[in-house]
Coordinates of C-alpha atoms in Angstrom, one line a residue:
M1 CA -10.8 -92.1 -170.9
L2 CA -9.8 -90.9 -167.5
F3 CA -6.3 -90.1 -168.5
S4 CA -7.5 -87.3 -171.1
W5 CA -8.5 -85.2 -168.2
L6 CA -5.3 -86.2 -166.0
D7 CA -3.4 -84.7 -168.7
R8 CA -5.2 -81.7 -169.0
V9 CA -4.8 -81.2 -165.1
I10 CA -1.2 -81.6 -165.4
H11 CA -0.7 -79.8 -168.7
R12 CA -3.2 -77.9 -169.9
G13 CA -5.4 -76.4 -167.0
S14 CA -5.5 -73.0 -165.3
A15 CA -3.6 -74.2 -162.9
T16 CA 0.3 -74.7 -163.1
A17 CA 1.7 -78.2 -163.7
D18 CA 3.3 -78.0 -160.2
S19 CA 0.3 -77.0 -158.4
A20 CA -2.1 -79.4 -160.3
A21 CA 0.6 -82.3 -159.3
S22 CA 0.0 -81.1 -155.8
V23 CA -3.4 -81.3 -156.0
F24 CA -3.4 -84.9 -156.9
A25 CA -0.4 -86.1 -154.6
V26 CA -3.1 -85.2 -151.7
H27 CA -5.1 -87.9 -152.7
L28 CA -2.4 -90.4 -154.8
P29 CA 0.8 -91.9 -153.6
D30 CA 3.7 -89.5 -153.7
G31 CA 5.1 -89.4 -156.8
V32 CA 2.4 -90.9 -158.9
A33 CA 0.7 -87.8 -160.0
T34 CA 3.9 -85.7 -160.8
L35 CA 5.1 -88.7 -162.9
A36 CA 1.6 -89.5 -164.4
K37 CA 2.4 -89.1 -168.2
Y38 CA 5.3 -91.9 -167.3
L39 CA 3.5 -94.1 -165.0
R40 CA 0.0 -94.3 -166.6
E41 CA -0.6 -97.9 -165.7
Q42 CA 0.3 -97.6 -161.9
L43 CA -2.3 -94.2 -162.0
R44 CA -4.7 -96.5 -163.6
A45 CA -4.5 -98.9 -160.8
Q46 CA -4.9 -96.1 -158.3
A47 CA -7.6 -94.5 -160.0
K48 CA -9.9 -98.1 -159.9
L49 CA -9.3 -98.2 -155.8
P50 CA -12.7 -97.9 -154.1
G51 CA -14.1 -94.2 -153.4
F52 CA -11.6 -92.8 -156.1
L53 CA -14.6 -91.5 -158.0
D54 CA -17.5 -90.8 -155.7
K55 CA -14.9 -88.9 -152.9
G56 CA -11.8 -88.4 -155.1
I57 CA -13.0 -86.5 -157.9
P58 CA -15.2 -83.9 -155.9
K59 CA -12.1 -83.5 -154.0
I60 CA -10.0 -82.3 -156.9
A61 CA -12.6 -80.4 -158.4
A62 CA -13.0 -78.3 -155.4
Q63 CA -8.9 -78.1 -155.1
L64 CA -8.9 -76.9 -158.6
A65 CA -11.6 -74.5 -158.0
S66 CA -10.0 -72.8 -155.3
Q67 CA -6.9 -72.3 -157.5
G68 CA -9.1 -70.5 -160.0
W69 CA -9.8 -73.0 -162.8
P70 CA -13.1 -71.8 -164.8
S71 CA -16.3 -73.6 -164.3
V72 CA -16.2 -75.4 -167.7
E73 CA -12.8 -76.7 -167.0
L74 CA -14.3 -78.4 -163.8
E75 CA -17.3 -79.3 -165.7
K76 CA -14.8 -81.5 -168.0
V77 CA -13.4 -83.1 -165.1
R78 CA -16.4 -84.3 -164.0
A79 CA -17.6 -85.4 -167.3
Y80 CA -14.5 -87.5 -167.7
A81 CA -14.6 -89.1 -164.6
D82 CA -18.4 -90.0 -165.7
F83 CA -17.1 -91.5 -168.7
F84 CA -14.3 -93.3 -166.8
E85 CA -16.9 -94.6 -164.4
G86 CA -18.9 -95.9 -167.3
A87 CA -21.8 -93.3 -167.0
D88 CA -21.6 -92.5 -170.6
A89 CA -25.1 -90.9 -170.9
R90 CA -24.7 -89.0 -168.1
A91 CA -21.4 -87.7 -169.4
Y92 CA -22.8 -86.8 -172.9
Q93 CA -25.5 -84.9 -171.1
R94 CA -22.6 -82.7 -169.5
V95 CA -20.8 -82.3 -172.6
V96 CA -23.9 -81.6 -174.6
E97 CA -25.5 -79.1 -172.1
N98 CA -22.3 -77.1 -171.1
G99 CA -20.8 -77.1 -174.5
L100 CA -17.8 -79.1 -173.6
A101 CA -16.6 -80.1 -176.9
R102 CA -16.2 -76.7 -178.2
G103 CA -12.6 -76.3 -179.1
D104 CA -11.5 -79.5 -177.2
Y105 CA -10.7 -82.2 -179.4
A106 CA -9.9 -84.6 -176.6
M107 CA -13.4 -83.8 -175.2
F108 CA -15.0 -84.3 -178.5
I109 CA -13.2 -87.5 -179.2
T110 CA -14.1 -89.1 -176.0
A111 CA -17.6 -88.5 -176.1
A112 CA -18.1 -89.1 -179.9
E113 CA -16.0 -92.6 -179.4
S114 CA -18.5 -93.3 -176.7
C115 CA -21.6 -92.8 -178.8
Y116 CA -19.8 -94.8 -181.6
L117 CA -19.1 -97.9 -179.4
A118 CA -22.7 -97.7 -178.1
D119 CA -24.3 -97.1 -181.8
R120 CA -25.9 -93.7 -180.6
F121 CA -25.3 -92.5 -184.0
V122 CA -27.7 -89.6 -183.8
D123 CA -26.2 -88.3 -180.6
G124 CA -22.8 -88.8 -181.8
A125 CA -23.6 -87.1 -184.9
A126 CA -24.7 -84.2 -182.8
L127 CA -21.5 -83.4 -181.3
L128 CA -20.1 -82.7 -185.0
D129 CA -22.1 -79.3 -184.9
M130 CA -20.4 -78.6 -181.7
F131 CA -16.9 -79.2 -182.3
D132 CA -15.1 -77.7 -185.3
P133 CA -11.5 -79.4 -185.8
H134 CA -9.7 -76.4 -186.8
E135 CA -9.9 -74.8 -183.4
D136 CA -7.7 -77.2 -181.5
E137 CA -4.2 -78.0 -182.6
T138 CA -4.0 -81.3 -181.1
T139 CA -6.9 -82.7 -183.6
D140 CA -5.6 -86.0 -184.8
W141 CA -7.4 -85.7 -188.2
C142 CA -7.0 -89.3 -189.1
E143 CA -9.1 -90.5 -185.8
Y144 CA -11.3 -87.4 -186.4
A145 CA -12.2 -88.5 -189.8
R146 CA -12.8 -92.1 -188.9
V147 CA -15.6 -91.2 -186.3
A148 CA -17.0 -88.4 -187.9
G149 CA -17.6 -89.9 -191.0
Y150 CA -19.3 -92.8 -189.6
L151 CA -21.2 -91.2 -187.3
H152 CA -22.7 -88.5 -189.9
I153 CA -23.5 -91.4 -192.1
A154 CA -25.0 -93.7 -189.7
A155 CA -26.9 -91.3 -188.0
G156 CA -28.8 -90.6 -191.7
R157 CA -27.4 -87.6 -192.3
P158 CA -26.4 -86.6 -196.3
F159 CA -24.4 -89.5 -197.4
E160 CA -22.0 -87.5 -199.9
Q161 CA -21.4 -85.0 -197.1
G162 CA -20.3 -87.9 -194.7
L163 CA -17.7 -88.9 -196.9
T164 CA -15.9 -85.5 -196.8
Y165 CA -14.6 -86.2 -193.5
F166 CA -12.8 -89.1 -194.9
D167 CA -11.9 -86.9 -198.1
V168 CA -9.6 -84.6 -195.9
A169 CA -7.7 -87.8 -194.3
L170 CA -6.9 -89.2 -197.7
E171 CA -6.1 -85.5 -198.9
R172 CA -3.5 -85.4 -196.2
A173 CA -2.1 -88.7 -196.7
L174 CA -3.2 -90.0 -193.4
F175 CA -4.0 -93.8 -192.7
S176 CA -5.0 -96.2 -190.0
P177 CA -6.8 -99.4 -190.0
G178 CA -9.4 -98.0 -188.4
L179 CA -10.1 -95.3 -191.0
A180 CA -9.6 -98.0 -193.6
V181 CA -12.4 -100.1 -192.0
N182 CA -15.0 -97.2 -191.6
A183 CA -14.3 -95.5 -195.2
G184 CA -13.7 -98.5 -197.3
N185 CA -17.3 -99.8 -197.5
L186 CA -19.0 -96.4 -197.3
Y187 CA -16.7 -94.9 -200.4
F188 CA -17.4 -98.3 -202.1
E189 CA -21.3 -97.8 -201.6
A190 CA -20.5 -94.5 -203.5
G191 CA -18.7 -95.7 -206.0
R192 CA -15.7 -94.2 -205.3
M193 CA -13.0 -97.0 -206.3
V194 CA -10.0 -94.7 -206.4
E195 CA -10.5 -93.9 -202.6
C196 CA -11.1 -97.8 -202.3
N197 CA -7.9 -98.9 -204.1
A198 CA -6.0 -96.1 -202.3
L199 CA -7.1 -97.5 -198.7
R200 CA -6.3 -101.2 -199.8
E201 CA -2.8 -100.1 -200.9
G202 CA -2.8 -98.7 -197.3
I203 CA -3.8 -101.8 -195.7
V204 CA -1.3 -103.6 -197.6
R205 CA 1.4 -101.3 -197.0
H206 CA 1.0 -100.5 -193.3
C207 CA -0.9 -103.3 -191.7
P208 CA -1.2 -106.3 -194.1
D209 CA -2.1 -108.5 -190.8
D210 CA -4.4 -106.3 -189.3
P211 CA -7.6 -108.4 -188.9
E212 CA -10.1 -105.3 -188.4
A213 CA -8.7 -103.8 -191.9
L214 CA -8.6 -107.3 -193.7
F215 CA -12.3 -108.0 -192.5
A216 CA -13.4 -104.6 -194.0
L217 CA -11.5 -105.5 -197.2
S218 CA -13.1 -108.5 -197.7
Y219 CA -16.7 -106.7 -198.0
V220 CA -15.1 -104.7 -200.7
E221 CA -13.7 -107.9 -202.4
L222 CA -17.0 -109.7 -202.5
A223 CA -19.0 -106.9 -203.6
R224 CA -16.8 -106.6 -206.5
G225 CA -17.7 -110.6 -207.0
Y226 CA -14.0 -111.4 -206.0
Y227 CA -15.5 -114.1 -203.9
P228 CA -12.6 -116.5 -203.5
E229 CA -10.2 -113.5 -202.3
G230 CA -13.2 -112.0 -200.4
F231 CA -14.3 -115.2 -198.3
R232 CA -10.4 -115.8 -197.7
L233 CA -10.0 -112.3 -196.0
M234 CA -13.2 -112.8 -194.4
E235 CA -11.7 -115.5 -191.9
A236 CA -9.7 -112.8 -190.3
R237 CA -12.9 -112.0 -188.4
Y238 CA -11.7 -114.9 -185.7
R239 CA -8.7 -112.7 -184.8
M240 CA -10.7 -109.5 -184.3
P241 CA -10.8 -108.3 -180.7
E242 CA -14.6 -108.4 -180.7
V243 CA -14.9 -112.0 -181.7
G244 CA -16.6 -112.9 -178.1
L245 CA -19.2 -110.5 -179.2
Y246 CA -20.7 -113.0 -182.0
M247 CA -18.7 -116.3 -181.2
N248 CA -18.5 -118.8 -178.5
L249 CA -15.1 -118.7 -177.6
S250 CA -15.2 -122.4 -175.9
V251 CA -15.2 -123.8 -179.5
M252 CA -12.1 -122.0 -180.4
N253 CA -10.3 -124.3 -178.1
K254 CA -10.7 -127.0 -180.8
E255 CA -9.5 -127.6 -184.4
R256 CA -11.3 -125.2 -186.6
W257 CA -12.2 -127.1 -190.1
Q258 CA -11.2 -125.0 -193.2
G259 CA -12.3 -127.3 -195.9
Q260 CA -10.1 -130.7 -195.5
S261 CA -11.2 -133.9 -195.5
I262 CA -13.3 -134.5 -192.6
S263 CA -15.4 -137.8 -193.0
G264 CA -16.4 -139.7 -190.2
K265 CA -16.0 -136.8 -187.9
R266 CA -18.1 -135.1 -185.7
L267 CA -18.2 -130.9 -187.0
L268 CA -19.8 -128.4 -184.9
V269 CA -21.3 -125.7 -187.4
H270 CA -21.2 -122.4 -185.4
G271 CA -24.1 -120.1 -185.8
E272 CA -21.9 -117.1 -185.0
Q273 CA -24.0 -114.3 -187.4
G274 CA -27.4 -113.1 -187.8
L275 CA -30.4 -114.7 -188.4
G276 CA -30.3 -113.6 -192.2
D277 CA -26.9 -115.2 -192.2
M278 CA -28.0 -118.4 -191.0
L279 CA -30.7 -118.9 -193.2
M280 CA -28.7 -117.9 -196.3
M281 CA -26.0 -120.4 -195.6
V282 CA -27.5 -123.5 -194.3
R283 CA -27.4 -124.5 -198.2
Y284 CA -24.1 -125.9 -197.5
L285 CA -25.4 -128.6 -194.8
P286 CA -26.3 -131.2 -197.5
L287 CA -22.8 -131.0 -199.0
L288 CA -21.5 -131.5 -195.5
H289 CA -24.1 -134.2 -194.9
A290 CA -23.0 -135.8 -198.1
Q291 CA -19.2 -136.2 -197.3
G292 CA -20.3 -138.4 -194.1
V293 CA -19.9 -135.9 -191.6
A294 CA -22.0 -135.8 -188.3
L295 CA -23.3 -132.4 -187.8
V296 CA -24.2 -130.3 -184.8
V297 CA -25.5 -127.0 -185.6
D298 CA -26.1 -124.3 -183.1
S299 CA -28.7 -121.7 -184.2
R300 CA -31.1 -119.2 -182.4
S301 CA -34.1 -120.8 -180.8
E302 CA -36.5 -118.8 -183.1
V303 CA -35.4 -120.9 -186.3
L304 CA -34.8 -124.1 -184.6
S305 CA -38.1 -125.7 -185.5
L306 CA -37.8 -125.0 -189.1
M307 CA -34.3 -126.1 -189.3
A308 CA -35.0 -129.3 -187.9
H309 CA -37.6 -130.1 -190.3
N310 CA -35.4 -129.2 -193.5
F311 CA -32.3 -130.7 -192.0
P312 CA -33.3 -133.8 -189.8
Y313 CA -29.7 -135.2 -190.0
C314 CA -28.3 -132.3 -187.8
T315 CA -28.1 -132.3 -184.3
W316 CA -29.5 -128.8 -183.5
I317 CA -29.0 -126.9 -180.3
T318 CA -29.8 -123.3 -178.9
S319 CA -27.1 -120.7 -179.5
N320 CA -25.4 -119.4 -176.2
H321 CA -22.3 -117.5 -176.5
K322 CA -22.0 -117.5 -172.7
E323 CA -22.3 -120.9 -171.8
P324 CA -19.7 -123.9 -173.2
I325 CA -21.2 -126.1 -175.7
H326 CA -21.9 -129.3 -174.0
E327 CA -22.4 -131.3 -177.3
S328 CA -19.3 -133.0 -178.3
F329 CA -17.7 -132.4 -181.4
D330 CA -14.3 -132.7 -183.3
Q331 CA -13.7 -129.8 -185.1
W332 CA -15.6 -126.4 -185.6
V333 CA -16.5 -123.9 -188.3
G334 CA -18.2 -120.9 -188.6
I335 CA -21.1 -120.9 -190.6
M336 CA -20.2 -117.8 -192.5
S337 CA -16.9 -120.0 -193.4
L338 CA -18.6 -122.4 -195.4
P339 CA -18.3 -120.4 -198.7
Y340 CA -14.6 -120.2 -198.3
C341 CA -14.5 -124.0 -197.4
F342 CA -16.5 -124.8 -200.5
Q343 CA -14.6 -122.6 -202.6
T344 CA -17.8 -120.8 -203.9
T345 CA -17.6 -118.3 -206.7
V346 CA -20.3 -116.1 -208.1
F347 CA -21.3 -118.8 -210.4
N348 CA -21.5 -122.0 -208.3
A349 CA -23.7 -120.8 -205.3
P350 CA -25.5 -124.1 -204.2
A351 CA -29.1 -124.5 -204.1
A352 CA -30.0 -120.9 -205.4
D353 CA -33.4 -122.1 -206.6
G354 CA -34.8 -123.0 -202.9
Y355 CA -33.8 -125.2 -200.1
I356 CA -36.2 -124.5 -197.2
T357 CA -39.9 -125.8 -197.1
V358 CA -42.6 -125.5 -194.5
P359 CA -43.5 -127.8 -192.2
T360 CA -46.5 -129.7 -192.7
D361 CA -48.2 -129.5 -189.5
Q362 CA -48.2 -125.7 -190.0
K363 CA -48.9 -125.2 -193.6
Q364 CA -52.6 -125.7 -193.5
Y365 CA -53.2 -123.4 -190.3
W366 CA -51.5 -120.6 -192.1
K367 CA -53.3 -121.5 -195.3
D368 CA -56.6 -120.9 -193.6
R369 CA -55.6 -117.8 -191.6
V370 CA -53.8 -116.0 -194.9
H371 CA -57.3 -116.7 -196.4
A372 CA -59.3 -115.2 -193.7
L373 CA -57.2 -112.1 -193.5
A374 CA -57.1 -111.6 -196.9
R375 CA -60.8 -111.3 -197.9
G376 CA -60.7 -112.0 -201.3
A377 CA -58.1 -109.7 -202.2
R378 CA -56.6 -109.7 -205.6
L379 CA -53.0 -110.0 -204.5
R380 CA -51.4 -111.2 -201.3
V381 CA -47.9 -109.4 -200.6
G382 CA -45.6 -109.9 -197.9
L383 CA -44.0 -106.8 -196.9
A384 CA -40.8 -105.7 -194.5
W385 CA -39.9 -101.8 -194.7
S386 CA -37.7 -101.9 -191.6
G387 CA -35.0 -104.3 -189.9
N388 CA -33.9 -104.3 -186.3
P389 CA -33.5 -100.8 -185.3
G390 CA -30.3 -102.1 -183.2
H391 CA -28.3 -102.9 -186.5
R392 CA -25.6 -100.4 -187.3
S393 CA -27.0 -99.8 -190.7
D394 CA -30.5 -99.8 -190.1
K395 CA -31.3 -96.2 -190.8
R396 CA -29.8 -96.7 -194.1
R397 CA -31.6 -99.9 -195.3
S398 CA -35.3 -99.4 -193.4
V399 CA -37.8 -97.3 -195.1
P400 CA -39.7 -95.0 -192.8
F401 CA -43.3 -96.3 -192.6
D402 CA -44.8 -92.8 -194.0
V403 CA -42.6 -93.2 -197.1
V404 CA -44.0 -96.9 -197.4
L405 CA -47.8 -95.5 -196.8
P406 CA -48.5 -94.3 -200.4
L407 CA -47.7 -97.7 -201.9
L408 CA -50.3 -99.4 -199.4
T409 CA -52.8 -96.8 -200.1
K410 CA -52.4 -96.8 -204.2
H411 CA -52.9 -100.9 -204.2
E412 CA -56.3 -101.2 -201.8
D413 CA -57.0 -104.3 -203.9
V414 CA -53.9 -105.9 -202.6
C415 CA -53.9 -107.3 -198.8
F416 CA -50.3 -106.6 -197.6
F417 CA -49.2 -108.8 -195.0
S418 CA -46.8 -107.5 -192.3
L419 CA -43.6 -109.7 -192.1
Q420 CA -42.2 -107.6 -188.8
T421 CA -42.7 -107.4 -185.2
H422 CA -44.4 -103.8 -185.0
V423 CA -47.0 -102.2 -187.1
P424 CA -47.9 -98.5 -186.5
D425 CA -51.0 -97.0 -185.2
G426 CA -53.4 -95.9 -187.7
S427 CA -52.0 -98.3 -190.7
P428 CA -54.4 -98.6 -193.6
P429 CA -57.0 -101.7 -193.3
N430 CA -55.4 -103.6 -196.4
L431 CA -52.2 -104.1 -194.0
A432 CA -52.5 -107.0 -192.2
D433 CA -51.0 -107.1 -188.7
M434 CA -49.6 -110.4 -187.3
A435 CA -47.0 -109.1 -185.2
E436 CA -48.4 -111.3 -182.4
E437 CA -49.1 -114.4 -184.2
L438 CA -45.4 -114.8 -185.7
V439 CA -43.6 -116.5 -183.0
T440 CA -41.2 -118.6 -184.5
V441 CA -39.7 -118.4 -188.1
A442 CA -41.5 -121.4 -189.2
D443 CA -44.7 -119.1 -188.8
T444 CA -43.4 -116.5 -191.2
A445 CA -41.9 -119.1 -193.5
A446 CA -45.7 -120.5 -193.5
V447 CA -47.2 -116.8 -194.3
I448 CA -44.4 -116.3 -197.2
G449 CA -45.6 -119.5 -198.4
E450 CA -49.2 -118.4 -199.0
M451 CA -48.0 -115.0 -200.7
D452 CA -48.0 -114.0 -204.2
L453 CA -45.3 -112.0 -203.6
V454 CA -43.0 -110.7 -200.9
I455 CA -41.7 -106.9 -200.8
S456 CA -39.0 -106.4 -198.2
V457 CA -35.7 -104.3 -197.3
D458 CA -32.9 -106.3 -196.3
T459 CA -34.2 -108.6 -193.3
S460 CA -34.3 -112.2 -192.7
A461 CA -37.4 -112.1 -194.5
I462 CA -36.0 -111.6 -198.0
H463 CA -33.6 -114.5 -197.3
L464 CA -36.5 -116.5 -196.0
A465 CA -38.3 -115.7 -199.1
G466 CA -35.2 -116.4 -201.3
A467 CA -34.6 -119.7 -199.5
M468 CA -38.0 -120.8 -199.8
G469 CA -37.8 -120.2 -203.9
C470 CA -40.9 -117.7 -203.3
P471 CA -40.7 -114.7 -205.6
A472 CA -39.6 -111.7 -203.9
W473 CA -38.7 -108.1 -204.4
L474 CA -35.5 -106.7 -202.3
L475 CA -35.6 -102.9 -201.7
L476 CA -31.8 -101.8 -201.3
P477 CA -29.9 -98.7 -200.4
H478 CA -27.6 -97.3 -203.2
R479 CA -25.1 -100.2 -203.3
Y480 CA -25.6 -101.9 -200.3
E481 CA -24.3 -104.9 -198.7
W482 CA -21.7 -107.4 -200.6
R483 CA -24.1 -110.4 -200.8
W484 CA -26.4 -108.4 -203.3
G485 CA -23.6 -107.4 -205.8
L486 CA -23.0 -104.0 -207.4
D487 CA -25.9 -103.5 -210.0
G488 CA -28.6 -105.2 -211.8
P489 CA -31.9 -107.1 -210.5
K490 CA -30.2 -110.5 -209.8
C491 CA -27.7 -111.9 -207.1
A492 CA -25.6 -115.2 -206.9
W493 CA -27.7 -116.8 -204.0
Y494 CA -31.4 -116.4 -204.8
Q495 CA -32.9 -117.2 -208.2
S496 CA -36.5 -115.8 -207.1
V497 CA -35.4 -112.6 -205.8
R498 CA -35.4 -109.6 -207.9
I499 CA -33.4 -106.4 -206.5
W500 CA -34.4 -103.0 -206.8
R501 CA -31.5 -100.3 -205.8
Q502 CA -31.6 -96.7 -205.2
E503 CA -30.6 -94.4 -207.7
R504 CA -28.9 -92.4 -204.8
N505 CA -28.3 -92.7 -201.3
G506 CA -31.6 -92.1 -199.4
A507 CA -33.9 -91.6 -202.4
W508 CA -36.5 -94.1 -201.2
E509 CA -39.7 -92.3 -202.9
A510 CA -38.3 -92.6 -206.3
L511 CA -37.8 -96.2 -205.6
L512 CA -41.0 -96.8 -204.0
E513 CA -42.6 -95.2 -207.1
K514 CA -40.8 -97.7 -209.7
V515 CA -42.2 -100.7 -207.4
H516 CA -45.9 -99.1 -207.6
V517 CA -45.8 -99.1 -211.3
A518 CA -44.4 -102.7 -211.5
L519 CA -46.7 -103.9 -208.7
Q520 CA -49.4 -102.8 -211.2
Q521 CA -48.1 -104.7 -213.8
F522 CA -47.4 -107.7 -211.4
A523 CA -51.1 -107.6 -210.7
A524 CA -52.1 -107.6 -214.3
K525 CA -49.6 -110.4 -215.4
G526 CA -48.6 -112.2 -212.7
E527 CA -44.9 -111.7 -213.5
C528 CA -42.1 -110.1 -211.5

């Protein structure tokens, strides 16, 4: 990021290139500043020397000021230096308070990319209001569309309006792997199949081996129901640059199992993904066990007791991506690769009627606890209206509590049990808050087992209910997430889950009104 403002100093500032080069020559070895655009790596090394940022930058700014540079340009130098140093919040504050992104694509994309990478989508979207891409002839329209479209939608702004950023790039026949990654799934969610196909063709033509583009394409193929091809493309994730964020890289030193005969071997099933993915994919463990495989499975600590109860033939260990796995194994497989290895289609997902039960030592405690809290209510309904706020798509998949509240108040004879970690103050009396009691996933499973119905957005709670074969209603944004398919109330993975889909993006109120009517019918007939 430092080089954007170095280039500015040398080529675009108020000072001439020669005088700007002389400024840098005071602080850097002779020749490095003059040849900056040819010697980027050498300059990078010099910029990382101790004292450059805290001493060199003020000196540079002072000399530029003495040569008549305007204050806004000097503030940009400081902002770029902050970004380079990793002080992104301070840099962002400079950009916003001083309007530094106005008419300046380099500054905009630096600040926007910083927000994008840190999942600070609301902050990033605010930059869209500051920068007009037509005001800077250096705007890279493909890169601008990639970042701007995603920031707009992820920040919770109008979905269709966010797609217009991608539309401009496609109208100009622009393409990059990053654009395909961000635009592909969002176009698909909007039902824009012409654009999806254009991006697919772009991947085939321009980057047929790019792992990030292939991984993004896998989600589209899976949502279309093309499971064999989708799961094959998903294998590209092992080659993605960020693989270390969700994988223990030490396992990759050994052979990866891809479906070949493995009888008599010791296989590590790597819990590479989220809790919902783990709950969804452990259905394949009995198939592996039947092949005579010794299984080691790493998983998050809060689900270990439930997993050990249901799959006692596995050796369960706690996931730790920062430390080598000490259990011995011959080969490994990522848990999300199991559908690929077993050649899963939309018609043959195993154990869709349920495969997880509650440990007996917890069942009686929670039976008594739920009975006490229900106080004779007509129905017991488990409820989860929001997921992990750190999830990139959380603003679209979660329902604001004030939007959910009318459902609770319309059904005073129903006891709703919160299945999440936080309940707002002032919630109605028919919402039982057990946040401090649900310590492990086994606790949550025991509560779900006592419910007449579970109503949840796309969180681990819905996976748990489906894996237990409990009646559950899933509240979805409009066309969201490959595993739930395109339309209809059913999916391939859980027979007990009924899907409720928004008719358009963001229309939670209309969807919850339908749920309200259905809940009245369920209370009367006891049928989902």
